[in-house]
Short mmCIF file of C-alpha atoms in Angstrom, two decimals:
data_model
loop_
_atom_site.label_atom_id
_atom_site.label_comp_id
_atom_site.label_asym_id
_atom_site.label_seq_id
_atom_site.Cartn_x
_atom_site.Cartn_y
_atom_site.Cartn_z
CA MET A 151 -43.14 27.80 -45.17
CA GLU A 152 -39.62 27.00 -46.25
CA PRO A 153 -38.82 23.24 -46.47
CA LYS A 154 -36.45 21.82 -43.88
CA PRO A 155 -33.00 20.69 -44.98
CA PHE A 156 -32.87 17.05 -46.14
CA ASN A 157 -29.20 16.23 -46.41
CA GLN A 158 -29.33 12.55 -45.59
CA GLN A 159 -28.23 9.88 -48.08
CA PRO A 160 -28.75 6.13 -47.47
CA SER A 161 -25.68 3.95 -47.87
CA ILE A 162 -25.63 0.35 -49.15
CA ASP A 163 -25.78 -1.22 -45.70
CA GLY A 164 -28.78 0.90 -44.70
CA VAL A 165 -26.85 3.34 -42.48
CA VAL A 166 -27.57 6.96 -43.28
CA SER A 167 -24.60 9.07 -44.36
CA THR A 168 -24.46 12.82 -43.91
CA GLY A 169 -22.13 15.58 -44.99
CA PRO A 170 -21.67 18.26 -47.57
CA ILE A 171 -23.04 17.46 -50.96
CA PRO A 172 -21.59 19.10 -54.07
CA PRO A 173 -23.87 21.45 -55.96
CA VAL A 174 -26.08 19.85 -58.54
CA ALA A 175 -26.48 21.66 -61.84
CA PRO A 176 -28.33 22.69 -63.85
CA THR A 177 -31.56 21.30 -62.29
CA PRO A 178 -32.98 23.52 -59.49
CA THR A 179 -33.50 21.67 -56.23
CA LEU A 180 -35.09 22.18 -52.86
CA ALA A 181 -33.99 25.46 -51.28
CA SER A 182 -32.45 24.91 -47.91
CA PRO A 183 -30.10 26.81 -45.65
CA GLN A 184 -26.83 25.25 -44.85
CA ALA A 185 -26.93 22.83 -41.93
CA PRO A 186 -24.13 21.02 -40.25
CA ALA A 187 -23.98 17.30 -40.94
CA GLN A 188 -25.08 15.22 -37.98
CA PRO A 189 -25.18 11.45 -37.63
CA VAL A 190 -28.74 10.28 -38.09
CA THR A 191 -30.26 6.95 -37.19
CA PRO A 192 -33.18 6.43 -39.57
CA SER A 193 -36.58 5.70 -38.18
CA THR A 194 -38.79 3.17 -39.94
CA GLU A 195 -40.61 6.02 -41.62
CA GLN A 196 -37.43 7.75 -42.75
CA ALA A 197 -35.98 4.57 -44.13
CA PHE A 198 -38.81 4.04 -46.57
CA GLN A 199 -40.05 7.50 -47.59
CA PRO A 200 -38.84 11.10 -48.04
CA SER A 201 -39.90 13.67 -45.50
CA GLN A 202 -41.21 16.05 -48.18
CA PRO A 203 -43.59 15.52 -51.10
CA ALA A 204 -41.95 15.12 -54.49
CA SER A 205 -42.74 17.03 -57.65
CA PHE A 206 -42.12 15.63 -61.09
CA ALA A 207 -40.56 17.22 -64.13
CA ALA A 208 -42.59 18.17 -67.11
CA PRO A 209 -43.39 15.48 -69.65
CA GLY A 210 -40.49 14.63 -71.91
CA SER A 211 -37.79 15.36 -69.38
CA THR A 212 -35.48 12.72 -67.97
CA VAL A 213 -36.55 12.01 -64.43
CA GLY A 214 -33.90 11.15 -61.89
CA PRO A 215 -34.35 11.58 -58.16
CA THR A 216 -32.04 14.14 -56.55
CA ILE A 217 -32.51 15.10 -52.95
CA GLY A 218 -31.05 18.47 -51.83
CA GLY A 219 -29.04 18.95 -48.65
CA GLY A 220 -26.38 21.09 -47.00
CA ASP A 221 -23.95 23.23 -49.03
CA MET A 222 -26.50 23.43 -51.85
CA PRO A 223 -27.28 26.72 -53.60
CA PRO A 224 -30.65 28.32 -53.02
CA ALA A 225 -33.45 26.97 -55.18
CA ALA A 226 -34.48 29.18 -58.10
CA PRO A 227 -36.73 30.67 -59.16
CA ASN A 228 -39.29 29.88 -56.39
CA PRO A 229 -37.77 29.25 -52.95
CA GLY A 230 -40.01 27.29 -50.63
CA GLN A 231 -41.58 25.06 -53.30
CA PRO A 232 -41.30 21.29 -53.21
CA ALA A 233 -38.20 19.76 -54.69
CA VAL A 234 -38.19 19.08 -58.39
CA PHE A 235 -36.85 15.73 -59.62
CA GLY A 236 -35.14 16.65 -62.87
CA GLY A 237 -32.89 15.19 -65.51
CA GLY A 238 -29.25 15.76 -66.17
CA PRO A 239 -26.13 13.91 -65.22
CA GLN A 240 -25.41 13.67 -61.50
CA PRO A 241 -21.88 14.04 -60.10
CA PRO A 242 -20.64 11.12 -58.06
CA ILE A 243 -21.06 11.30 -54.30
CA THR A 244 -17.76 10.68 -52.56
CA ASN A 245 -16.12 11.04 -49.19
CA LEU A 246 -19.38 10.79 -47.24
CA PRO A 247 -18.77 10.12 -43.55
CA MET A 248 -20.68 7.05 -42.27
CA GLY A 249 -23.25 7.39 -39.51
CA THR A 250 -23.16 5.08 -36.49
CA PRO A 251 -26.32 2.96 -35.84
CA ASP A 252 -27.94 2.95 -32.42
CA ASN A 253 -27.97 -0.77 -31.49
CA GLY A 254 -30.39 -0.25 -28.60
CA LYS A 255 -33.06 1.29 -30.80
CA SER A 256 -32.54 -1.37 -33.48
CA LYS A 257 -33.14 -4.14 -30.93
CA LYS A 258 -36.32 -2.43 -29.74
CA LYS A 259 -37.50 -2.12 -33.32
CA LYS A 260 -36.91 -5.85 -33.90
CA LEU A 261 -38.81 -6.71 -30.73
CA ILE A 262 -41.71 -4.56 -31.84
CA ILE A 263 -41.81 -6.21 -35.26
CA ILE A 264 -41.62 -9.69 -33.70
CA GLY A 265 -44.41 -8.76 -31.31
CA ILE A 266 -46.60 -7.54 -34.15
CA ILE A 267 -45.99 -10.74 -36.12
CA ALA A 268 -46.79 -12.87 -33.06
CA LEU A 269 -49.98 -10.90 -32.47
CA LEU A 270 -51.03 -11.42 -36.10
CA ILE A 271 -50.40 -15.16 -35.80
CA VAL A 272 -52.53 -15.33 -32.65
CA LEU A 273 -55.30 -13.33 -34.29
CA ALA A 274 -55.16 -15.54 -37.40
CA ALA A 275 -55.31 -18.69 -35.26
CA ALA A 276 -58.23 -17.29 -33.31
CA ALA A 277 -60.07 -16.38 -36.51
CA THR A 278 -59.38 -19.84 -37.92
CA TYR A 279 -60.77 -21.46 -34.79
CA VAL A 280 -63.87 -19.27 -34.76
CA PHE A 281 -64.75 -19.68 -38.42
CA ALA A 282 -63.48 -23.21 -39.02
CA PHE A 283 -64.27 -24.89 -35.71
CA TYR A 284 -66.28 -22.89 -33.21
CA ILE A 285 -69.06 -21.54 -35.45
CA PRO A 286 -69.58 -24.79 -37.44
CA ASN A 287 -69.47 -26.79 -34.18
CA LYS A 288 -71.98 -24.72 -32.27
CA PRO A 289 -74.82 -27.14 -31.37
CA GLU A 290 -77.43 -25.29 -33.43
CA ASN A 291 -75.17 -25.31 -36.50
CA VAL A 292 -74.21 -28.97 -36.05
CA TRP A 293 -77.94 -29.81 -35.97
CA LYS A 294 -78.59 -28.04 -39.27
CA THR A 295 -75.45 -29.33 -40.96
CA GLY A 296 -76.07 -32.86 -39.73
CA LEU A 297 -79.58 -33.05 -41.18
CA ASP A 298 -78.63 -31.47 -44.51
CA ARG A 299 -75.46 -33.51 -44.94
CA THR A 300 -77.27 -36.74 -44.07
CA GLY A 301 -79.83 -36.05 -46.78
CA THR A 302 -77.13 -35.27 -49.32
CA THR A 303 -75.18 -38.41 -48.42
CA LEU A 304 -78.30 -40.58 -48.58
CA SER A 305 -79.12 -39.27 -52.04
CA LYS A 306 -75.60 -39.97 -53.28
CA LEU A 307 -75.75 -43.47 -51.81
CA VAL A 308 -79.07 -44.24 -53.49
CA ASP A 309 -77.88 -42.76 -56.80
CA SER A 310 -74.74 -44.86 -56.64
CA ALA A 311 -76.67 -48.03 -55.81
CA SER A 312 -79.03 -47.33 -58.71
CA GLU A 313 -76.35 -47.29 -61.39
CA ASP A 314 -76.92 -49.84 -64.14
CA ASP A 315 -73.86 -51.96 -63.39
CA LYS A 316 -74.76 -52.22 -59.71
CA LEU A 317 -78.41 -53.03 -60.41
CA LYS A 318 -77.25 -55.79 -62.72
CA SER A 319 -74.88 -57.17 -60.09
CA TYR A 320 -77.69 -57.34 -57.52
CA GLU A 321 -79.87 -59.51 -59.76
CA LYS A 322 -77.70 -62.57 -59.18
CA SER A 323 -76.51 -63.00 -55.61
CA GLU A 324 -75.34 -65.45 -53.00
CA VAL A 325 -76.30 -65.41 -49.33
CA THR A 326 -74.46 -67.39 -46.67
CA GLY A 327 -74.81 -67.37 -42.91
CA SER A 328 -74.96 -69.12 -39.58
CA ILE A 329 -77.08 -69.19 -36.42
CA ASP A 330 -76.08 -70.20 -32.89
CA ILE A 331 -78.59 -70.59 -30.06
CA LYS A 332 -77.95 -71.23 -26.39
CA SER A 333 -80.34 -71.57 -23.48
CA ASP A 334 -80.67 -73.29 -20.17
CA ASP A 335 -82.61 -76.06 -21.95
CA GLY A 336 -80.05 -76.78 -24.69
CA SER A 337 -78.08 -75.38 -27.63
CA GLY A 338 -78.18 -75.53 -31.38
CA SER A 339 -76.59 -74.20 -34.54
CA ALA A 340 -77.41 -73.88 -38.21
CA SER A 341 -75.70 -72.83 -41.41
CA PHE A 342 -77.38 -71.78 -44.62
CA ALA A 343 -76.54 -70.81 -48.20
CA ALA A 344 -78.63 -69.64 -51.12
CA LYS A 345 -77.99 -68.60 -54.71
CA PHE A 346 -80.70 -66.82 -56.63
CA ASP A 347 -81.62 -64.62 -59.58
CA PRO A 348 -85.05 -63.43 -60.79
CA LYS A 349 -85.98 -66.89 -62.14
CA ASN A 350 -83.93 -69.42 -60.15
CA VAL A 351 -83.22 -70.41 -56.54
CA ASP A 352 -80.88 -73.02 -55.10
CA SER A 353 -80.68 -73.02 -51.30
CA GLY A 354 -80.03 -75.25 -48.32
CA MET A 355 -79.69 -75.34 -44.53
CA ASP A 356 -78.08 -77.72 -42.03
CA PHE A 357 -79.32 -77.73 -38.46
CA ASN A 358 -78.44 -79.45 -35.20
CA PHE A 359 -79.79 -79.15 -31.67
CA THR A 360 -78.51 -80.70 -28.47
CA GLN A 361 -80.75 -81.19 -25.44
CA SER A 362 -80.24 -83.37 -22.37
CA GLY A 363 -77.19 -84.95 -23.97
CA GLU A 364 -79.04 -85.93 -27.16
CA THR A 365 -78.20 -84.31 -30.50
CA LEU A 366 -80.65 -84.00 -33.37
CA ASN A 367 -79.47 -83.29 -36.92
CA ALA A 368 -81.54 -82.16 -39.88
CA SER A 369 -81.13 -80.50 -43.25
CA ALA A 370 -83.43 -78.88 -45.79
CA LYS A 371 -82.98 -77.93 -49.43
CA LEU A 372 -85.11 -75.81 -51.71
CA LYS A 373 -84.97 -75.21 -55.46
CA ALA A 374 -87.20 -73.03 -57.60
CA ALA A 375 -87.43 -72.41 -61.32
CA LEU A 376 -89.71 -69.95 -63.06
CA ALA A 377 -90.39 -71.20 -66.57
CA SER A 378 -90.96 -68.70 -69.35
CA GLY A 379 -94.64 -67.74 -69.60
CA ASN A 380 -95.54 -69.05 -66.11
CA GLU A 381 -96.86 -66.82 -63.36
CA TYR A 382 -95.55 -69.04 -60.56
CA PRO A 383 -92.37 -71.14 -60.26
CA ASP A 384 -92.00 -74.89 -59.84
CA LEU A 385 -90.76 -75.71 -56.33
CA TYR A 386 -88.68 -78.67 -55.14
CA PHE A 387 -87.83 -79.32 -51.49
CA GLN A 388 -86.16 -82.04 -49.47
CA ILE A 389 -86.04 -82.59 -45.69
CA THR A 390 -83.58 -84.99 -44.09
CA GLY A 391 -83.70 -86.04 -40.43
CA LEU A 392 -87.46 -86.37 -39.96
CA LYS A 393 -87.05 -89.75 -38.25
CA ASP A 394 -84.87 -88.27 -35.50
CA PHE A 395 -87.59 -85.81 -34.55
CA GLY A 396 -90.19 -88.53 -33.92
CA LEU A 397 -92.86 -86.81 -35.97
CA ASP A 398 -94.53 -90.09 -36.87
CA GLY A 399 -96.37 -89.93 -33.58
CA TYR A 400 -98.08 -86.76 -34.81
CA VAL A 401 -98.20 -87.40 -38.58
CA PRO A 402 -98.04 -91.17 -39.21
CA GLY A 403 -95.98 -92.09 -42.25
CA ILE A 404 -94.19 -88.78 -42.61
CA SER A 405 -90.79 -90.37 -41.99
CA ASN A 406 -91.29 -92.30 -45.25
CA TYR A 407 -90.42 -89.08 -47.07
CA ASP A 408 -87.23 -88.47 -45.12
CA GLY A 409 -84.58 -87.41 -47.67
CA LYS A 410 -86.95 -87.51 -50.65
CA TRP A 411 -87.49 -84.65 -53.07
CA ILE A 412 -91.06 -83.36 -53.17
CA THR A 413 -92.32 -81.13 -55.97
CA VAL A 414 -94.96 -78.42 -55.92
CA SER A 415 -95.74 -77.53 -59.52
CA SER A 416 -96.53 -74.13 -60.89
CA ASP A 417 -100.07 -75.33 -61.69
CA THR A 418 -100.59 -76.46 -58.09
CA ILE A 419 -99.49 -73.08 -56.73
CA LYS A 420 -101.76 -71.30 -59.22
CA SER A 421 -104.72 -73.49 -58.20
CA LEU A 422 -104.14 -72.72 -54.54
CA ALA A 423 -103.86 -69.02 -55.33
CA ASP A 424 -107.13 -69.09 -57.29
CA GLN A 425 -108.91 -70.82 -54.42
CA SER A 426 -107.68 -68.27 -51.94
CA GLY A 427 -108.67 -65.34 -54.18
CA ALA A 428 -105.10 -64.13 -54.30
CA THR A 429 -105.09 -63.98 -58.10
CA SER A 430 -106.53 -61.19 -60.21
CA ALA A 431 -108.26 -61.03 -63.54
CA ASP A 432 -105.99 -61.39 -66.55
CA ASN A 433 -106.25 -57.68 -67.28
CA ASP A 434 -105.43 -56.79 -63.67
CA LYS A 435 -102.56 -59.10 -62.85
CA PRO A 436 -99.63 -57.52 -61.06
CA GLU A 437 -96.38 -57.32 -62.96
CA THR A 438 -92.98 -58.05 -61.49
CA PRO A 439 -91.04 -54.79 -61.02
CA THR A 440 -87.57 -54.67 -62.49
CA ALA A 441 -84.48 -53.64 -60.54
CA ALA A 442 -84.69 -50.25 -62.25
CA ASP A 443 -88.30 -49.90 -61.07
CA ILE A 444 -87.29 -50.61 -57.47
CA ALA A 445 -84.45 -48.10 -57.81
CA GLU A 446 -86.94 -45.48 -59.02
CA LEU A 447 -89.18 -46.19 -56.03
CA THR A 448 -86.23 -45.91 -53.65
CA LYS A 449 -85.23 -42.56 -55.13
CA ALA A 450 -88.78 -41.27 -54.81
CA VAL A 451 -88.95 -42.19 -51.13
CA THR A 452 -85.46 -40.80 -50.51
CA LYS A 453 -86.35 -37.46 -52.06
CA VAL A 454 -89.34 -37.04 -49.78
CA GLY A 455 -87.19 -38.03 -46.82
CA ASN A 456 -84.63 -35.40 -47.74
CA ASP A 457 -87.30 -32.75 -48.29
CA TYR A 458 -89.02 -33.27 -44.94
CA VAL A 459 -86.81 -35.31 -42.58
CA PHE A 460 -83.15 -34.74 -43.41
CA THR A 461 -83.40 -30.98 -43.80
CA SER A 462 -82.78 -27.85 -41.76
CA ASP A 463 -85.48 -25.94 -43.65
CA GLU A 464 -87.72 -24.83 -40.80
CA SER A 465 -90.65 -24.26 -43.16
CA LYS A 466 -91.11 -28.02 -43.70
CA ALA A 467 -88.73 -29.95 -41.41
CA VAL A 468 -90.44 -32.82 -39.59
CA LEU A 469 -87.79 -32.85 -36.85
CA THR A 470 -87.78 -29.93 -34.45
CA ARG A 471 -84.79 -29.40 -32.18
CA GLN A 472 -85.94 -28.73 -28.63
CA SER A 473 -82.66 -28.64 -26.73
CA PHE A 474 -78.98 -29.55 -26.74
CA VAL A 475 -78.09 -32.11 -24.09
CA ALA A 476 -74.33 -32.61 -24.29
CA LYS A 477 -71.40 -33.68 -26.40
CA GLU A 478 -70.76 -37.32 -25.52
CA THR A 479 -69.49 -40.70 -26.72
CA THR A 480 -72.31 -43.09 -27.63
CA SER A 481 -72.53 -46.83 -26.94
CA GLN A 482 -71.28 -47.33 -30.52
CA GLY A 483 -68.06 -45.47 -29.67
CA VAL A 484 -68.96 -42.38 -31.72
CA LYS A 485 -68.34 -38.85 -30.41
CA ALA A 486 -71.59 -37.03 -31.04
CA TYR A 487 -73.82 -34.09 -30.18
CA HIS A 488 -76.88 -35.21 -28.20
CA TYR A 489 -80.21 -33.40 -28.73
CA LYS A 490 -83.84 -33.66 -27.70
CA ALA A 491 -86.29 -33.33 -30.58
CA THR A 492 -90.00 -33.57 -31.36
CA LEU A 493 -92.13 -34.07 -34.45
CA ASN A 494 -93.83 -31.20 -36.23
CA LYS A 495 -97.37 -32.43 -36.80
CA ASP A 496 -98.22 -30.07 -39.68
CA HIS A 497 -95.02 -30.83 -41.55
CA LEU A 498 -95.49 -34.56 -40.99
CA LYS A 499 -98.91 -34.33 -42.63
CA LEU A 500 -97.34 -32.59 -45.62
CA ALA A 501 -94.73 -35.36 -45.76
CA CYS A 502 -97.54 -37.94 -45.81
CA GLU A 503 -99.12 -36.32 -48.83
CA ALA A 504 -95.81 -35.84 -50.65
CA LEU A 505 -94.77 -39.45 -50.04
CA ILE A 506 -98.01 -40.99 -51.28
CA ASN A 507 -98.15 -38.74 -54.34
CA SER A 508 -94.56 -39.59 -55.17
CA VAL A 509 -94.96 -43.36 -54.72
CA TYR A 510 -98.13 -43.44 -56.82
CA GLU A 511 -96.19 -42.08 -59.78
CA THR A 512 -93.53 -44.80 -59.78
CA LYS A 513 -93.50 -47.75 -62.16
CA ALA A 514 -93.07 -50.19 -59.30
CA PHE A 515 -96.37 -49.11 -57.74
CA GLN A 516 -98.17 -49.10 -61.06
CA LYS A 517 -97.01 -52.67 -61.70
CA LEU A 518 -97.82 -54.02 -58.24
CA ALA A 519 -101.08 -52.23 -57.48
CA SER A 520 -104.48 -53.37 -58.64
CA SER A 521 -106.66 -51.19 -60.84
CA ASP A 522 -108.73 -50.17 -57.80
CA GLU A 523 -105.63 -49.07 -55.91
CA LYS A 524 -104.47 -46.87 -58.78
CA THR A 525 -107.53 -44.60 -58.79
CA ASP A 526 -107.46 -40.98 -57.63
CA SER A 527 -110.02 -41.75 -54.95
CA ALA A 528 -107.80 -44.54 -53.57
CA LYS A 529 -104.89 -42.14 -53.47
CA LYS A 530 -106.94 -39.52 -51.63
CA ASP A 531 -108.07 -42.14 -49.13
CA SER A 532 -104.45 -43.15 -48.51
CA ILE A 533 -103.43 -39.54 -47.91
CA SER A 534 -106.37 -38.97 -45.60
CA SER A 535 -105.61 -42.14 -43.64
CA CYS A 536 -101.98 -41.15 -43.24
CA LYS A 537 -102.88 -37.68 -41.97
CA ASP A 538 -105.39 -39.14 -39.53
CA SER A 539 -102.68 -41.39 -38.12
CA VAL A 540 -100.43 -38.36 -37.62
CA GLU A 541 -103.23 -36.39 -35.99
CA SER A 542 -103.93 -39.11 -33.44
CA GLY A 543 -100.33 -40.21 -32.94
CA VAL A 544 -98.58 -36.85 -32.56
CA THR A 545 -100.08 -35.05 -29.58
CA SER A 546 -99.36 -31.60 -28.22
CA ASP A 547 -97.79 -33.12 -25.11
CA GLN A 548 -95.54 -35.51 -27.04
CA LYS A 549 -92.44 -36.67 -25.22
CA PRO A 550 -89.18 -35.54 -26.87
CA PHE A 551 -86.99 -38.25 -28.31
CA ASP A 552 -83.19 -38.42 -28.54
CA VAL A 553 -81.09 -37.58 -31.59
CA TRP A 554 -77.31 -37.83 -31.93
CA ILE A 555 -75.25 -36.20 -34.70
CA ASP A 556 -71.71 -37.40 -35.39
CA ALA A 557 -69.24 -34.71 -34.28
CA LYS A 558 -66.62 -35.63 -36.89
CA TYR A 559 -68.57 -36.24 -40.09
CA LYS A 560 -71.64 -34.13 -39.22
CA LEU A 561 -74.04 -36.93 -40.13
CA LEU A 562 -77.12 -38.09 -38.28
CA HIS A 563 -75.74 -40.86 -36.04
CA LYS A 564 -78.82 -42.33 -34.40
CA VAL A 565 -82.34 -41.76 -33.11
CA ARG A 566 -83.76 -43.28 -29.95
CA ILE A 567 -87.51 -43.74 -29.46
CA ASP A 568 -88.69 -44.57 -25.95
CA ASP A 569 -91.67 -46.74 -25.09
CA ASP A 570 -94.04 -44.50 -23.15
CA ASP A 571 -95.78 -47.53 -21.64
CA ASP A 572 -92.60 -49.26 -20.41
CA ALA A 573 -90.03 -47.00 -18.81
CA GLY A 574 -86.51 -47.80 -19.90
CA THR A 575 -87.59 -49.65 -23.03
CA TYR A 576 -86.47 -48.11 -26.33
CA VAL A 577 -85.53 -48.69 -29.96
CA GLU A 578 -82.47 -47.11 -31.60
CA LEU A 579 -81.67 -46.96 -35.30
CA GLY A 580 -78.81 -45.25 -37.03
CA GLN A 581 -75.39 -45.48 -38.67
CA SER A 582 -71.80 -45.28 -37.46
CA PHE A 583 -69.75 -44.29 -40.53
CA LYS A 584 -66.00 -44.08 -39.84
CA GLY A 585 -64.67 -43.31 -43.31
CA GLY A 586 -63.83 -45.45 -46.32
CA ASP A 587 -66.14 -47.53 -48.52
CA VAL A 588 -68.08 -49.29 -45.74
CA LEU A 589 -71.40 -47.92 -44.50
CA PRO A 590 -72.46 -49.46 -41.16
CA PHE A 591 -76.12 -49.41 -40.08
CA PHE A 592 -77.73 -50.71 -36.90
CA VAL A 593 -81.02 -51.23 -35.09
CA THR A 594 -81.15 -52.01 -31.38
CA TYR A 595 -83.96 -52.90 -28.98
CA HIS A 596 -83.72 -52.80 -25.21
CA GLY A 597 -86.56 -54.17 -23.16
CA ALA A 598 -86.56 -53.12 -19.53
CA SER A 599 -89.41 -55.28 -18.25
CA ASP A 600 -88.76 -58.39 -20.38
CA LYS A 601 -84.98 -58.12 -19.94
CA THR A 602 -84.39 -58.52 -23.68
CA ASP A 603 -81.73 -56.94 -25.87
CA VAL A 604 -81.55 -57.28 -29.65
CA THR A 605 -78.96 -55.67 -31.95
CA TRP A 606 -78.91 -55.90 -35.73
CA SER A 607 -75.78 -54.54 -37.41
CA HIS A 608 -75.41 -54.36 -41.19
CA GLU A 609 -72.47 -53.17 -43.29
CA LEU A 610 -72.57 -52.26 -46.97
CA ASN A 611 -69.38 -52.00 -49.01
CA THR A 612 -70.10 -49.48 -51.75
CA LYS A 613 -67.05 -50.55 -53.75
CA THR A 614 -67.48 -54.35 -53.85
CA TYR A 615 -71.30 -54.34 -53.52
CA LYS A 616 -70.95 -56.86 -50.67
CA SER A 617 -73.00 -56.73 -47.48
CA SER A 618 -72.56 -58.46 -44.16
CA GLY A 619 -74.30 -58.37 -40.85
CA THR A 620 -74.86 -59.83 -37.41
CA ILE A 621 -77.87 -60.28 -35.16
CA ASN A 622 -77.34 -60.64 -31.44
CA ALA A 623 -80.19 -61.29 -29.03
CA THR A 624 -80.33 -62.10 -25.34
CA SER A 625 -83.24 -62.67 -23.01
CA LYS A 626 -82.47 -62.93 -19.33
CA ASP A 627 -85.83 -64.31 -18.32
CA SER A 628 -86.40 -67.79 -16.89
CA SER A 629 -85.01 -69.57 -20.00
CA ASN A 630 -81.91 -67.33 -20.36
CA VAL A 631 -81.74 -67.51 -24.18
CA SER A 632 -78.99 -66.04 -26.37
CA LEU A 633 -78.79 -66.03 -30.16
CA LYS A 634 -76.14 -64.95 -32.62
CA SER A 635 -76.52 -64.93 -36.38
CA THR A 636 -74.12 -63.79 -39.10
CA TYR A 637 -74.66 -63.43 -42.83
CA THR A 638 -73.08 -62.16 -46.03
CA ILE A 639 -74.69 -61.08 -49.30
CA ALA A 640 -72.53 -60.77 -52.40
CA PRO A 641 -72.85 -60.73 -56.19
CA TYR A 642 -72.66 -64.22 -57.68
CA SER A 643 -71.38 -65.10 -61.14
CA GLY A 644 -71.59 -68.91 -61.06
CA THR A 645 -74.30 -71.33 -62.20
CA ILE A 646 -77.53 -71.71 -60.24
CA ASP A 647 -78.76 -75.32 -60.25
CA SER A 648 -82.55 -75.13 -60.18
CA ALA A 649 -83.23 -78.18 -62.38
CA ALA A 650 -85.79 -80.71 -61.17
CA PRO A 651 -84.09 -83.47 -59.12
CA SER A 652 -84.68 -87.05 -60.19
CA GLY A 653 -87.26 -89.19 -58.38
CA THR A 654 -89.42 -86.31 -57.14
CA VAL A 655 -92.79 -87.04 -55.51
CA PRO A 656 -95.72 -84.69 -56.26
CA ILE A 657 -97.08 -82.92 -53.22
CA GLU A 658 -100.55 -84.24 -54.03
CA THR A 659 -99.31 -87.84 -53.58
CA VAL A 660 -97.72 -87.04 -50.26
CA MET A 661 -100.89 -85.35 -49.01
CA LYS A 662 -103.06 -88.34 -49.91
CA GLN A 663 -100.74 -90.83 -48.23
CA LEU A 664 -100.71 -88.74 -45.09
CA GLY A 665 -104.52 -88.64 -45.07
CA PHE A 666 -105.03 -85.09 -46.32
CA ASP A 667 -107.20 -83.97 -49.23
CA PRO A 668 -105.06 -81.95 -51.66
CA ASN A 669 -108.14 -80.11 -52.91
CA ALA A 670 -108.75 -78.80 -49.41
CA MET A 671 -105.41 -77.06 -49.26
#
């Protein structure tokens, strides 16, 4: 088949020019009969590619594209073959009449292109939503992600808290706080402060209570110092305000020690411990775990928790999702996914065994446990006892409990456990992280029958190592009691005064004067 004439040449502004083209020599070109020049509006396909396949000159020749058209001599020697792009100087193209564009078709083309672009944007947005929002936020995926991410976060938190500099900062701390109580019978308040390290304590509390228009004030102080080589510390305490409480009617002479420092020596505490059988043989005395030992124990427990509780691995997960309830805002103001879940009895038994085996290997346990508790038989008994508790406590008709997973951070928000024997009574525990360095935790209790509500909120700042918390409790029974307590715990770098105060009275002397036999303690 003979190729069709291709006598169109694009101009600079993209409009196709037509017209007679001077012969090109000496390179043979596409054979084509003469055709009158007609104005052509290029289609998208014409504008970007030739209508006929191109052949290339033999290696070594100078390649320059030349496209044949009208008024061109027949191709030689093989008419009908594809055009050959050959070398050789090309004569200038002049006096080409300009074609006229079709504005209507151009506008349609632009509309088509804009439509295609808009469609691609919509499709991209839809794909983004599906893969970035819809699929990850499907309830079953939120459940899995929430458990796994909670475990990962918990591990990072424990690892961070176990760093040497943080462990060292925890060894010396200061605790301050207050308590306020109100009831139909009266009201009271107290403030307290304590500084301590592994060998020293210096603490105190001031208290007042008002009832029937009468206010009682009291204070108490406590110091402790653990001398090198001693198993027990020396204690010193002082109580002020005993006279106001009228205790002499119950313990005659006790007001004589109002405001006096009383000492309980290390030897006295040891004697009392020996009498009670609380001490062990010298070769079986418990050692005091270090901060690093406690950190190791915490990591061991956390690992088991991540392996069996905070995991989506269905082969060993203790929590089993039963149903998705709804996406809702909790009483803590957190948008969350609400689920019903149950416990997997078999996996819980495996968790029992893993936890006990893991704890037994820690230095903290080895230091605290007696020689009898460290035996393999004792460990087996502990595992067996734990599994028996699971067997009897987790029944086949167990009632599902509630689980919420934070919609934003995909972390386990809280768990609610209902009291099967008291409808409407439950306990909730969880966290309400909102970003930043502060980790907030909480435990709440709601009693339906006793009309009691208790909330404990605790915040840990992972940057400053400071903690703070509040306890709120109300009981709307006959006494109508409410309590609020606040506290802070922070690293302390000052001096702890645990030295023996002057003028202390031994506890044995006090006991004798009050008519008690110290040896009978």
